[in-house]
RNA sequence: GCGCCGAUAGUGUAGUGGUUAUCACUAGGCGUUGCCAACGCCUCGACUCGGGUUCGAAUCCCGAUCGGCGCACCA
């Protein structure tokens, strides 16, 4: 059994991840989070919130998972997500139908499936592999479609990314942030892609969870005020050049920006924050690297794009986060389709004085003269240069018709005006996290086996901040005199908000092993000394060592352990379990 | 979507055209047990689904579903 199998088997058996709809035969690409997977996911999301909502001050919003057509027309998902396919009747090979006719038609995108098929037939195109006949052209769209309301009037689509929710709320977000750049909004939620062939468990899902941030910045200033806080952090960069060589290179974020490997400070800062977040949820730094998109895989509008990749047993290097400078692509697209101004007014430090040509058409004269065309003529006049306005006759072109005017019909002059700022379209830095993949990676990297007295001990070495169970309360034996105080301790710790598991079944060793397997950082045992001396023992998952502490100090000690303000040995008096 | 391979308790497995489907671990109960998967007894628990062949199918055949691998896809 390889590690992938061990981890997925453990995840299934102990209630982290379950294939969805098992009762009815299942469906590929859908998973349930079980009683331990649910809390693990929530705690990883909460850690993300701590990093990006609390510490970075980004605004968390929640948009519908179903979007109307315009959203995905503008985003490009409706056209870009829908590929015309054709397959060979002989060898069953599948082809992009539009790619087969690229040498015949300039823009195959513009054609219907039927037109593409006709071109394939008329030009006698056969299967490039075996020469067989090609089937009808059909559409495969990765968007899940539905209907909003009765009557099939309004199509809706399950969102393929959470990002659009931030883009289409841009005007309200801008107002919320008092019309000032930079600002950012985030969203944690479900996205949906009707993948052709979901594989590899939770790595490729049809319904999955994303945590995305859209950071709107002024394109003229791609520096970050906190970049000095991360510039000494050293990671493995797998830049375009490094990929050519086949070897990632170790350097600090400061160096990566200085030598131009990362496009700019803002991008570097959020790549660094991503690194810190991934460490916080238990991704191993040795099994992590940052890979730059090659120019041919980068979206055409992106200025630079870095993926956080983790190494997973059997699966290899898997992308878990993408951090892209999407420039002004998204806002421009929504501006073009919605006709809503999504620009931001950015004031200059000092107002600029500027000479400006002022053209004043004499509307009183032009109106009666040209009637309906008067406005078009006036607009054309305003667009002219001073040279054109001089001379005996002014010639303008209105929809191909040359109109000649007497110069007396328009007056003009140079005026001085004060310009206080300019309208810009913000650029967007987008860190996009695949939460499900991060959860799987956190389990894979936490998985650990050792051998104790000839038995294999399986441990998930979760960070306490993400462990689904934080403390197990275990009466040494299932006896009333031990059970009663143990229940009391459980209730007290629960009232403090700790995730407690209380277990009396089987031997103490068996319960330790069970808790190791689900990653419980600390086990507390209640024994006869609890009754006599008012003390309990605390057991550390990773070292299997125990200390004895006062029962009335337990909550305080646990809190300190979780905060990392004390070492385990400082939580009480060390004891050697084997001597007892 | 295509090709190859697979599917038996919670997990890992044995096995067969014909009595009540094997074993281990797990889980639950009782007893025992003073700190790292102890022990004894008891108990729960499965042939992925649909169709066909057959007197009889969990076993053979076909299809579907799910999973693994390869190809394709991954805006």
Coordinates of C-alpha atoms (C1' of nucleotides) in Angstrom, one line a residue, chain A residues 9 25 28 77 81 94 193 196 199 204 314 507-508 510 512-514 525 527-528 539 544 546 577-578 580, chain B residues 1-3 10-12 26-28 33-38 65-75:
Chain A
X9 CA -8.1 4.9 3.4
X25 CA -23.8 4.2 -6.5
X28 CA -17.3 10.9 -9.7
X77 CA -16.4 31.3 -19.4
X81 CA -15.4 27.1 -21.4
X94 CA -11.4 12.8 -29.6
X193 CA -17.0 22.7 -13.1
X196 CA -14.7 15.6 -18.2
X199 CA -9.8 11.7 -10.9
X204 CA -10.1 17.1 -9.2
X314 CA 1.9 9.1 -6.2
X507 CA -7.8 0.2 27.0
X508 CA -6.0 3.4 27.5
X510 CA -6.0 1.8 22.3
X512 CA -4.1 6.9 22.5
X513 CA -3.6 5.2 19.2
X514 CA -7.1 6.1 17.9
X525 CA -6.0 11.1 31.4
X527 CA -6.7 8.6 37.2
X528 CA -6.8 8.0 41.0
X539 CA 0.1 13.3 26.8
X544 CA 4.2 10.3 23.3
X546 CA 3.5 12.7 29.5
X577 CA 4.5 6.1 31.8
X578 CA 6.4 2.8 31.6
X580 CA 4.0 3.0 36.5
Chain B
rG1 C1' -14.8 10.7 -23.8
rC2 C1' -11.5 6.2 -25.4
rG3 C1' -8.4 1.8 -23.9
rG10 C1' -16.0 -0.2 8.6
rU11 C1' -10.8 -1.8 6.8
rG12 C1' -7.7 -5.5 4.5
rU26 C1' -12.0 -2.7 13.6
rA27 C1' -16.7 -1.6 16.1
rG28 C1' -20.5 -2.7 20.2
rU33 C1' -7.3 -4.4 33.3
rG34 C1' -3.1 1.4 37.2
rC35 C1' -0.8 4.7 31.1
rC36 C1' 0.7 3.3 24.9
rA37 C1' -3.4 -1.0 19.4
rA38 C1' -3.3 -6.6 26.5
rU65 C1' -21.7 2.9 -11.9
rC66 C1' -17.5 3.6 -9.0
rG67 C1' -12.1 3.2 -8.5
rG68 C1' -6.8 2.7 -10.4
rC69 C1' -3.5 3.3 -14.7
rG70 C1' -2.6 5.3 -19.7
rC71 C1' -4.5 8.8 -23.6
rA72 C1' -7.5 13.2 -24.2
rC73 C1' -9.4 17.4 -21.3
rC74 C1' -7.9 20.9 -17.3
rA75 C1' -10.9 28.2 -20.0

